[in-house]
Tab-separated table of C-alpha atoms and ligand atoms in Angstrom:
chain	number	residue	atom	x	y	z
N	1	MET	CA	-22.581	120.520	-49.785
N	2	SER	CA	-20.368	123.503	-49.514
N	3	GLY	CA	-22.608	125.185	-46.917
N	4	TRP	CA	-20.503	123.894	-44.074
N	5	ILE	CA	-17.174	125.002	-45.332
N	6	LYS	CA	-16.212	128.190	-43.528
N	7	THR	CA	-13.927	130.928	-44.328
N	8	LYS	CA	-10.734	130.186	-42.456
N	9	LYS	CA	-9.975	133.104	-40.133
N	10	LYS	CA	-6.605	133.802	-38.616
N	11	VAL	CA	-6.666	132.075	-35.255
N	12	THR	CA	-5.293	135.180	-33.650
N	13	ASP	CA	-8.539	137.046	-34.456
N	14	ILE	CA	-10.511	137.737	-31.386
N	15	LYS	CA	-14.092	138.813	-31.903
N	16	VAL	CA	-15.221	142.006	-30.154
N	17	GLY	CA	-18.328	140.141	-28.901
N	18	ASN	CA	-16.206	137.429	-27.350
N	19	MET	CA	-14.012	139.960	-25.566
N	20	GLU	CA	-17.079	141.698	-24.139
N	21	PHE	CA	-18.606	138.406	-22.991
N	22	ARG	CA	-15.266	137.351	-21.474
N	23	LYS	CA	-15.054	140.683	-19.480
N	24	ILE	CA	-18.602	140.045	-18.188
N	25	ILE	CA	-17.970	136.522	-16.984
N	26	LYS	CA	-14.557	137.501	-15.655
N	27	SER	CA	-16.157	140.256	-13.483
N	28	ILE	CA	-18.956	137.882	-12.309
N	29	CYS	CA	-16.309	135.267	-11.268
N	30	ILE	CA	-14.136	137.845	-9.533
N	31	THR	CA	-17.223	139.186	-7.757
N	32	VAL	CA	-18.262	135.785	-6.558
N	33	THR	CA	-14.738	135.064	-5.312
N	34	VAL	CA	-14.605	138.388	-3.433
N	35	ILE	CA	-18.032	137.612	-1.810
N	36	ALA	CA	-16.806	134.169	-0.907
N	37	LEU	CA	-13.754	135.498	0.887
N	38	GLY	CA	-15.905	138.193	2.529
N	39	VAL	CA	-18.385	135.623	3.802
N	40	VAL	CA	-15.516	133.380	5.124
N	41	SER	CA	-13.881	136.205	6.990
N	42	ALA	CA	-17.194	137.511	8.350
N	43	ASN	CA	-18.094	133.946	9.484
N	44	ALA	CA	-14.749	133.418	11.030
N	45	GLN	CA	-15.434	136.482	13.210
N	46	HIS	CA	-18.937	135.446	14.203
N	47	HIS	CA	-18.133	131.739	14.402
N	48	ASP	CA	-19.445	131.143	17.959
N	49	ALA	CA	-22.705	132.905	17.271
N	50	CYS	CA	-23.640	130.548	14.499
N	51	GLU	CA	-24.983	126.974	14.990
N	52	ILE	CA	-25.459	124.698	12.087
N	53	GLU	CA	-26.622	121.156	11.742
N	54	HIS	CA	-24.311	118.545	13.180
N	55	GLU	CA	-24.886	116.144	10.331
N	56	ALA	CA	-22.891	115.423	7.232
N	57	VAL	CA	-25.264	117.071	4.865
N	58	HIS	CA	-24.503	115.149	1.646
N	59	VAL	CA	-26.405	112.171	2.913
N	60	SER	CA	-29.272	114.284	4.247
N	61	GLU	CA	-32.617	112.700	3.322
N	62	LYS	CA	-34.247	116.042	3.046
N	63	VAL	CA	-32.127	117.840	0.551
N	64	LEU	CA	-31.497	115.907	-2.662
N	65	SER	CA	-28.742	116.579	-5.148
N	66	PRO	CA	-27.872	114.821	-8.412
N	67	ALA	CA	-25.125	112.089	-7.907
N	68	GLY	CA	-22.751	113.703	-10.430
N	69	LEU	CA	-22.961	117.236	-8.983
N	70	MET	CA	-20.041	118.585	-7.037
N	71	GLY	CA	-19.505	121.436	-4.603
N	72	ASP	CA	-23.116	121.316	-3.470
N	73	HIS	CA	-22.572	120.644	0.295
N	74	VAL	CA	-20.288	121.240	3.238
N	75	HIS	CA	-19.512	119.171	6.291
N	76	HIS	CA	-19.336	120.085	10.009
N	77	LYS	CA	-16.070	120.806	11.648
N	78	GLY	CA	-13.425	118.035	11.716
N	79	SER	CA	-15.322	115.766	9.200
N	80	TRP	CA	-13.674	114.085	6.198
N	81	MET	CA	-15.307	112.897	3.067
N	82	PHE	CA	-13.625	110.563	0.529
N	83	SER	CA	-15.197	110.052	-2.890
N	84	TYR	CA	-14.594	108.293	-6.036
N	85	MET	CA	-16.308	109.380	-9.220
N	86	TYR	CA	-16.276	107.755	-12.663
N	87	MET	CA	-17.294	109.538	-15.799
N	88	GLY	CA	-17.678	108.014	-19.264
N	89	MET	CA	-18.554	110.085	-22.221
N	90	MET	CA	-19.164	108.893	-25.815
N	91	MET	CA	-18.970	111.224	-28.785
N	92	ASP	CA	-19.590	110.375	-32.439
N	93	GLU	CA	-21.298	112.394	-35.112
N	94	ILE	CA	-19.804	115.663	-36.213
N	95	LEU	CA	-21.673	118.967	-35.909
N	96	GLU	CA	-21.135	122.388	-37.380
N	97	GLY	CA	-23.433	124.675	-35.372
N	98	SER	CA	-26.392	122.344	-34.800
N	99	SER	CA	-26.322	120.557	-38.171
N	100	LYS	CA	-24.680	117.278	-38.916
N	101	VAL	CA	-21.713	117.233	-41.220
N	102	ASN	CA	-20.802	114.196	-43.410
N	103	HIS	CA	-17.389	112.786	-43.723
N	104	SER	CA	-16.979	113.182	-47.433
N	105	SER	CA	-17.370	116.994	-47.217
N	106	LEU	CA	-14.927	117.110	-44.312
N	107	MET	CA	-12.240	115.271	-46.372
N	108	GLU	CA	-12.015	118.413	-48.488
N	109	SER	CA	-10.456	120.328	-45.566
N	110	TYR	CA	-8.829	117.716	-43.296
N	111	ASP	CA	-6.507	114.679	-43.824
N	112	MET	CA	-8.059	112.708	-40.967
N	113	ILE	CA	-11.684	112.611	-39.778
N	114	PRO	CA	-12.555	111.629	-36.173
N	115	GLU	CA	-15.266	108.938	-36.098
N	116	GLN	CA	-15.797	108.184	-32.432
N	117	MET	CA	-14.262	109.329	-29.186
N	118	PHE	CA	-14.622	107.816	-25.696
N	119	MET	CA	-13.444	109.844	-22.682
N	120	GLN	CA	-13.251	108.354	-19.188
N	121	MET	CA	-12.319	110.056	-15.983
N	122	HIS	CA	-11.589	108.495	-12.564
N	123	MET	CA	-11.635	111.128	-9.939
N	124	ILE	CA	-10.580	110.901	-6.283
N	125	GLY	CA	-12.049	113.563	-4.059
N	126	VAL	CA	-11.190	114.466	-0.485
N	127	MET	CA	-13.132	116.964	1.597
N	128	TYR	CA	-12.105	118.224	5.008
N	129	SER	CA	-13.886	120.756	7.154
N	130	VAL	CA	-11.663	123.079	9.030
N	131	SER	CA	-14.727	124.567	10.646
N	132	ASP	CA	-18.444	124.588	10.109
N	133	LYS	CA	-18.021	127.452	7.805
N	134	ILE	CA	-14.959	126.359	5.857
N	135	THR	CA	-14.721	123.112	3.930
N	136	LEU	CA	-11.679	122.366	1.782
N	137	MET	CA	-11.940	120.065	-1.177
N	138	THR	CA	-9.346	118.496	-3.469
N	139	MET	CA	-10.180	116.611	-6.600
N	140	ILE	CA	-7.609	114.528	-8.497
N	141	PRO	CA	-8.646	113.348	-11.908
N	142	PHE	CA	-7.102	110.581	-14.074
N	143	LEU	CA	-8.117	110.718	-17.724
N	144	GLN	CA	-8.235	108.075	-20.441
N	145	LYS	CA	-9.200	109.191	-23.969
N	146	SER	CA	-9.502	107.127	-27.044
N	147	MET	CA	-10.376	108.309	-30.565
N	148	ASP	CA	-11.010	106.344	-33.745
N	149	HIS	CA	-10.449	108.193	-36.985
N	150	SER	CA	-10.336	107.536	-40.704
N	151	MET	CA	-7.715	108.650	-43.149
N	152	MET	CA	-8.401	109.201	-46.801
N	153	GLY	CA	-11.874	107.989	-46.192
N	154	HIS	CA	-10.897	104.261	-45.639
N	155	HIS	CA	-8.017	103.520	-43.438
N	156	HIS	CA	-9.163	103.390	-39.809
N	157	ALA	CA	-6.823	104.098	-36.857
N	158	ASN	CA	-7.003	104.742	-33.153
N	159	MET	CA	-5.116	107.194	-30.919
N	160	MET	CA	-5.087	107.079	-27.083
N	161	SER	CA	-3.948	109.295	-24.290
N	162	SER	CA	-4.073	108.920	-20.534
N	163	GLY	CA	-2.710	110.457	-17.390
N	164	LEU	CA	-3.218	112.879	-14.612
N	165	GLY	CA	-5.609	115.708	-15.353
N	166	ASP	CA	-5.707	119.179	-13.689
N	167	VAL	CA	-5.945	118.960	-9.889
N	168	ARG	CA	-8.627	121.136	-8.352
N	169	LEU	CA	-8.402	122.877	-4.965
N	170	THR	CA	-11.620	124.429	-3.739
N	171	LEU	CA	-12.875	126.223	-0.675
N	172	LEU	CA	-16.555	125.917	0.113
N	173	THR	CA	-18.609	127.950	2.544
N	174	PRO	CA	-22.369	127.844	3.443
N	175	VAL	CA	-24.025	131.213	2.963
N	176	ILE	CA	-27.286	129.655	4.214
N	177	GLN	CA	-27.533	126.378	6.010
N	178	GLY	CA	-30.930	125.295	7.222
N	179	ASN	CA	-32.906	122.154	7.595
N	180	ASN	CA	-34.739	122.461	4.319
N	181	HIS	CA	-32.504	124.594	2.258
N	182	ARG	CA	-28.867	125.685	1.775
N	183	LEU	CA	-26.823	127.984	-0.364
N	184	ILE	CA	-23.198	126.978	-0.829
N	185	LEU	CA	-20.442	129.196	-2.346
N	186	ASN	CA	-17.282	127.661	-3.853
N	187	ALA	CA	-14.041	129.360	-4.873
N	188	GLY	CA	-11.204	127.315	-6.248
N	189	LEU	CA	-8.127	126.961	-8.409
N	190	SER	CA	-7.431	124.365	-11.056
N	191	VAL	CA	-3.691	123.680	-11.055
N	192	PRO	CA	-2.185	122.777	-14.520
N	193	THR	CA	-0.976	119.314	-13.495
N	194	GLY	CA	-2.299	117.710	-16.673
N	195	SER	CA	-0.367	117.565	-19.910
N	196	THR	CA	-0.648	119.590	-23.074
N	197	ASN	CA	2.077	117.503	-24.821
N	198	MET	CA	0.441	114.170	-25.333
N	199	SER	CA	1.633	112.613	-28.612
N	200	SER	CA	1.167	109.468	-30.606
N	201	VAL	CA	2.971	107.643	-33.370
N	202	ASN	CA	1.562	107.447	-36.893
N	203	MET	CA	1.818	104.516	-39.381
N	204	ALA	CA	5.207	105.790	-40.680
N	205	GLY	CA	6.528	105.588	-37.183
N	206	ASP	CA	6.773	109.350	-36.707
N	207	GLU	CA	5.715	110.912	-33.489
N	208	TYR	CA	3.086	113.629	-33.717
N	209	LYS	CA	1.201	115.750	-31.227
N	210	MET	CA	-2.436	114.777	-30.690
N	211	GLY	CA	-5.269	117.388	-30.885
N	212	TYR	CA	-6.350	119.706	-28.167
N	213	GLY	CA	-9.219	117.445	-27.117
N	214	MET	CA	-6.811	114.517	-26.552
N	215	GLN	CA	-4.618	116.457	-24.123
N	216	THR	CA	-5.198	115.822	-20.421
N	217	GLY	CA	-4.832	119.380	-19.092
N	218	SER	CA	-5.539	122.931	-19.929
N	219	GLY	CA	-1.954	124.071	-19.311
N	220	THR	CA	-3.209	127.164	-17.572
N	221	PRO	CA	-4.110	127.963	-13.901
N	222	ASP	CA	-7.876	128.303	-13.945
N	223	ILE	CA	-10.117	130.054	-11.461
N	224	MET	CA	-13.313	128.251	-10.656
N	225	THR	CA	-16.350	129.535	-8.807
N	226	ALA	CA	-19.793	128.026	-8.152
N	227	LEU	CA	-23.009	129.006	-6.318
N	228	THR	CA	-25.352	126.147	-5.462
N	229	TYR	CA	-28.900	126.314	-3.894
N	230	ALA	CA	-30.568	123.099	-2.775
N	231	GLY	CA	-33.926	122.990	-1.075
N	232	SER	CA	-36.737	120.668	-0.204
N	233	SER	CA	-40.476	120.725	0.329
N	234	GLY	CA	-42.068	117.499	1.557
N	235	ARG	CA	-40.669	114.629	-0.369
N	236	ILE	CA	-39.450	116.854	-3.219
N	237	GLY	CA	-35.923	118.147	-3.481
N	238	TYR	CA	-34.800	120.817	-5.963
N	239	GLY	CA	-31.992	123.153	-6.672
N	240	ALA	CA	-29.751	125.000	-9.074
N	241	GLN	CA	-26.028	125.502	-9.596
N	242	LEU	CA	-24.224	128.128	-11.544
N	243	SER	CA	-20.489	127.679	-12.062
N	244	GLY	CA	-17.680	129.192	-14.075
N	245	ILE	CA	-14.100	128.589	-15.129
N	246	ILE	CA	-11.759	131.433	-16.123
N	247	ARG	CA	-8.457	130.452	-17.700
N	248	LEU	CA	-5.487	132.671	-16.754
N	249	GLY	CA	-2.793	133.507	-19.371
N	250	GLU	CA	-1.606	131.345	-22.118
N	251	ASN	CA	-0.145	127.815	-21.665
N	252	GLN	CA	3.366	126.730	-22.670
N	253	SER	CA	1.972	125.401	-25.943
N	254	GLY	CA	0.765	128.832	-27.056
N	255	TYR	CA	-3.005	128.754	-26.466
N	256	ARG	CA	-5.661	129.214	-23.861
N	257	GLN	CA	-8.742	127.017	-23.741
N	258	GLY	CA	-12.130	128.663	-23.714
N	259	ASP	CA	-13.703	129.895	-20.488
N	260	MET	CA	-16.829	128.035	-19.381
N	261	ILE	CA	-20.155	128.676	-17.741
N	262	GLU	CA	-22.262	125.783	-16.527
N	263	ASN	CA	-25.759	125.657	-15.159
N	264	SER	CA	-27.640	122.789	-13.549
N	265	VAL	CA	-31.342	122.840	-12.550
N	266	TRP	CA	-32.863	119.776	-10.951
N	267	ILE	CA	-35.655	118.228	-9.105
N	268	GLY	CA	-35.728	114.947	-7.220
N	269	THR	CA	-37.699	112.726	-4.875
N	270	ASN	CA	-37.232	109.793	-2.463
N	271	VAL	CA	-38.624	106.825	-4.345
N	272	MET	CA	-37.992	104.425	-1.479
N	273	LYS	CA	-36.766	104.901	2.046
N	274	LYS	CA	-33.124	105.102	1.065
N	275	THR	CA	-33.282	105.660	-2.638
N	276	SER	CA	-33.680	108.959	-4.373
N	277	MET	CA	-34.202	109.886	-7.996
N	278	THR	CA	-33.293	113.094	-9.703
N	279	ILE	CA	-33.643	114.691	-13.082
N	280	ARG	CA	-31.581	117.671	-14.111
N	281	LEU	CA	-30.952	119.954	-17.096
N	282	LEU	CA	-27.194	120.630	-17.462
N	283	THR	CA	-26.217	123.401	-19.841
N	284	THR	CA	-22.634	124.134	-20.612
N	285	TRP	CA	-21.334	127.071	-22.567
N	286	GLN	CA	-17.632	127.245	-23.652
N	287	ASP	CA	-15.868	130.126	-25.342
N	288	LYS	CA	-13.764	129.465	-28.289
N	289	MET	CA	-10.076	128.711	-27.994
N	290	HIS	CA	-7.577	131.560	-28.117
N	291	GLY	CA	-4.198	131.154	-29.850
N	292	HIS	CA	-2.959	127.853	-31.244
N	293	ASP	CA	-0.299	125.238	-30.736
N	294	GLU	CA	2.437	125.490	-33.404
N	295	MET	CA	3.057	121.742	-33.107
N	296	MET	CA	-0.489	120.822	-34.211
N	297	PRO	CA	-1.116	121.001	-37.968
N	298	MET	CA	-4.444	122.700	-38.324
N	299	GLY	CA	-5.441	120.849	-41.481
N	300	ALA	CA	-4.662	117.382	-40.032
N	301	MET	CA	-8.043	116.895	-38.413
N	302	PRO	CA	-10.790	118.925	-36.750
N	303	THR	CA	-9.465	118.071	-33.286
N	304	SER	CA	-6.206	119.811	-34.131
N	305	ASP	CA	-8.050	122.913	-35.350
N	306	PRO	CA	-8.383	125.591	-32.590
N	307	GLU	CA	-11.556	126.918	-34.296
N	308	CYS	CA	-13.319	123.621	-33.663
N	309	TYR	CA	-13.769	124.062	-29.969
N	310	GLY	CA	-16.352	125.646	-27.755
N	311	GLY	CA	-20.142	125.978	-28.132
N	312	LEU	CA	-23.281	125.334	-26.279
N	313	LYS	CA	-24.504	121.919	-24.907
N	314	SER	CA	-27.657	121.011	-23.002
N	315	ARG	CA	-28.088	117.634	-21.556
N	316	VAL	CA	-30.885	115.955	-19.631
N	317	MET	CA	-29.434	113.805	-16.764
N	318	THR	CA	-31.443	111.224	-14.881
N	319	GLY	CA	-29.974	110.041	-11.611
N	320	LEU	CA	-30.410	107.476	-8.890
N	321	ALA	CA	-28.702	107.549	-5.430
N	322	TYR	CA	-28.723	105.107	-2.613
N	323	ASN	CA	-28.038	105.925	0.969
N	324	LEU	CA	-25.583	103.427	2.576
N	325	MET	CA	-26.358	104.520	6.076
N	326	ASN	CA	-27.347	101.116	7.461
N	327	LEU	CA	-24.908	99.025	5.388
N	328	LEU	CA	-21.715	100.722	6.532
N	329	PRO	CA	-20.355	101.676	9.926
N	330	VAL	CA	-19.841	105.160	8.448
N	331	ARG	CA	-22.023	107.485	6.402
N	332	GLY	CA	-22.063	107.113	2.653
N	333	SER	CA	-23.983	107.046	-0.504
N	334	ILE	CA	-23.636	105.573	-3.991
N	335	GLY	CA	-25.167	106.999	-7.107
N	336	ALA	CA	-25.324	107.324	-10.855
N	337	GLU	CA	-26.442	109.689	-13.529
N	338	LEU	CA	-27.079	109.087	-17.187
N	339	GLY	CA	-27.261	111.947	-19.586
N	340	VAL	CA	-28.200	112.491	-23.236
N	341	PRO	CA	-27.938	115.714	-25.218
N	342	VAL	CA	-31.043	117.698	-25.965
N	343	TYR	CA	-29.410	120.555	-27.813
N	344	GLN	CA	-25.953	121.181	-29.083
N	345	TYR	CA	-24.627	124.119	-31.020
N	346	LEU	CA	-20.865	123.673	-31.571
N	347	ASN	CA	-18.058	125.738	-33.148
N	348	GLY	CA	-17.317	123.118	-35.727
N	349	PRO	CA	-16.785	120.852	-37.350
N	350	GLN	CA	-16.677	119.302	-33.893
N	351	MET	CA	-17.610	115.919	-32.366
N	352	ALA	CA	-20.911	115.906	-30.579
N	353	ASP	CA	-21.919	114.146	-27.395
N	354	GLN	CA	-23.880	110.926	-27.655
N	355	TRP	CA	-24.176	110.030	-24.010
N	356	ILE	CA	-22.549	110.464	-20.695
N	357	ILE	CA	-22.584	108.347	-17.468
N	358	THR	CA	-21.386	109.402	-14.063
N	359	THR	CA	-21.186	107.145	-11.028
N	360	SER	CA	-20.043	108.163	-7.561
N	361	LEU	CA	-19.258	106.684	-4.123
N	362	LYS	CA	-19.055	109.050	-1.171
N	363	ILE	CA	-17.996	108.100	2.365
N	364	SER	CA	-17.726	110.437	5.218
N	365	ILE	CA	-16.324	110.072	8.725
S	401	CU	CU1	-18.604	115.997	1.092
């Protein structure tokens, strides 16, 4: 019963191990960015010598990628791509590490207990290729979050937040671009356009600031990098993507969200002429939060406690994509991915994932 109750540490404590890990991922991300810029400048100099496929590669039938994966392709010079992506994620039970925590034991430490959270994202994406070697990408997310919670074990209430998230600006360049395989490098910046000041009103009519997870932005400029390999052999497509997010500084509310590393490994095949199927393993690691927001009472609920963020999540995602080539006067594809968790180890008590769905529509001209 008392096994889950942890000794409260000062939130300003920073573990030596975390610092070391942070330094390592920071240097990996900086190295990748430097390599990306080096490749771009080298390619700019040797531009005429290089010939690549004059096809918008995201609808290539040879190289398959999961529908929810981003930054895995580039376009040829002068092409535009417009995309819409929807993501829905349901979270319910509460984990501490990998074990389930029951509500009655949580009530000893917190006034309110989250019961269910549903997060939705609508994301508009635009890609434009300045040259065959440089593609620019902007992603504009709109977030809607809803959380049900109980107070004193019986009263149930709901809180909601919505608004613009953090806008992402990314530069993509192909390191290798062949018929049957490609390697794409991304370097980008996440601009803190989302909010860290979302508030709600309680039963007494008083305004209060909602927890970290209900905010729509990180509040910090974040560096993003990714390296994606996608290849094919016969009817089989496969690939892997490694990406990272480094948060810079501390936001106006006095904290910095944890840095992230994400890895995807997938395999796919064409099941019919224009339909492809993929299966991928998506693993996300997020560092713990640093600092805390003075306006959020830590004992109010786990989502207002900075120690209840970060951890490791692995999901299996199954996807379908359909090539719209003959249905539209332009190139395009439509796809969806459904994911369920296979392993979660969370800094808790924290809400765990139940399922996630992603759908996307991509049109290129
Ligand atoms: Cu594209």
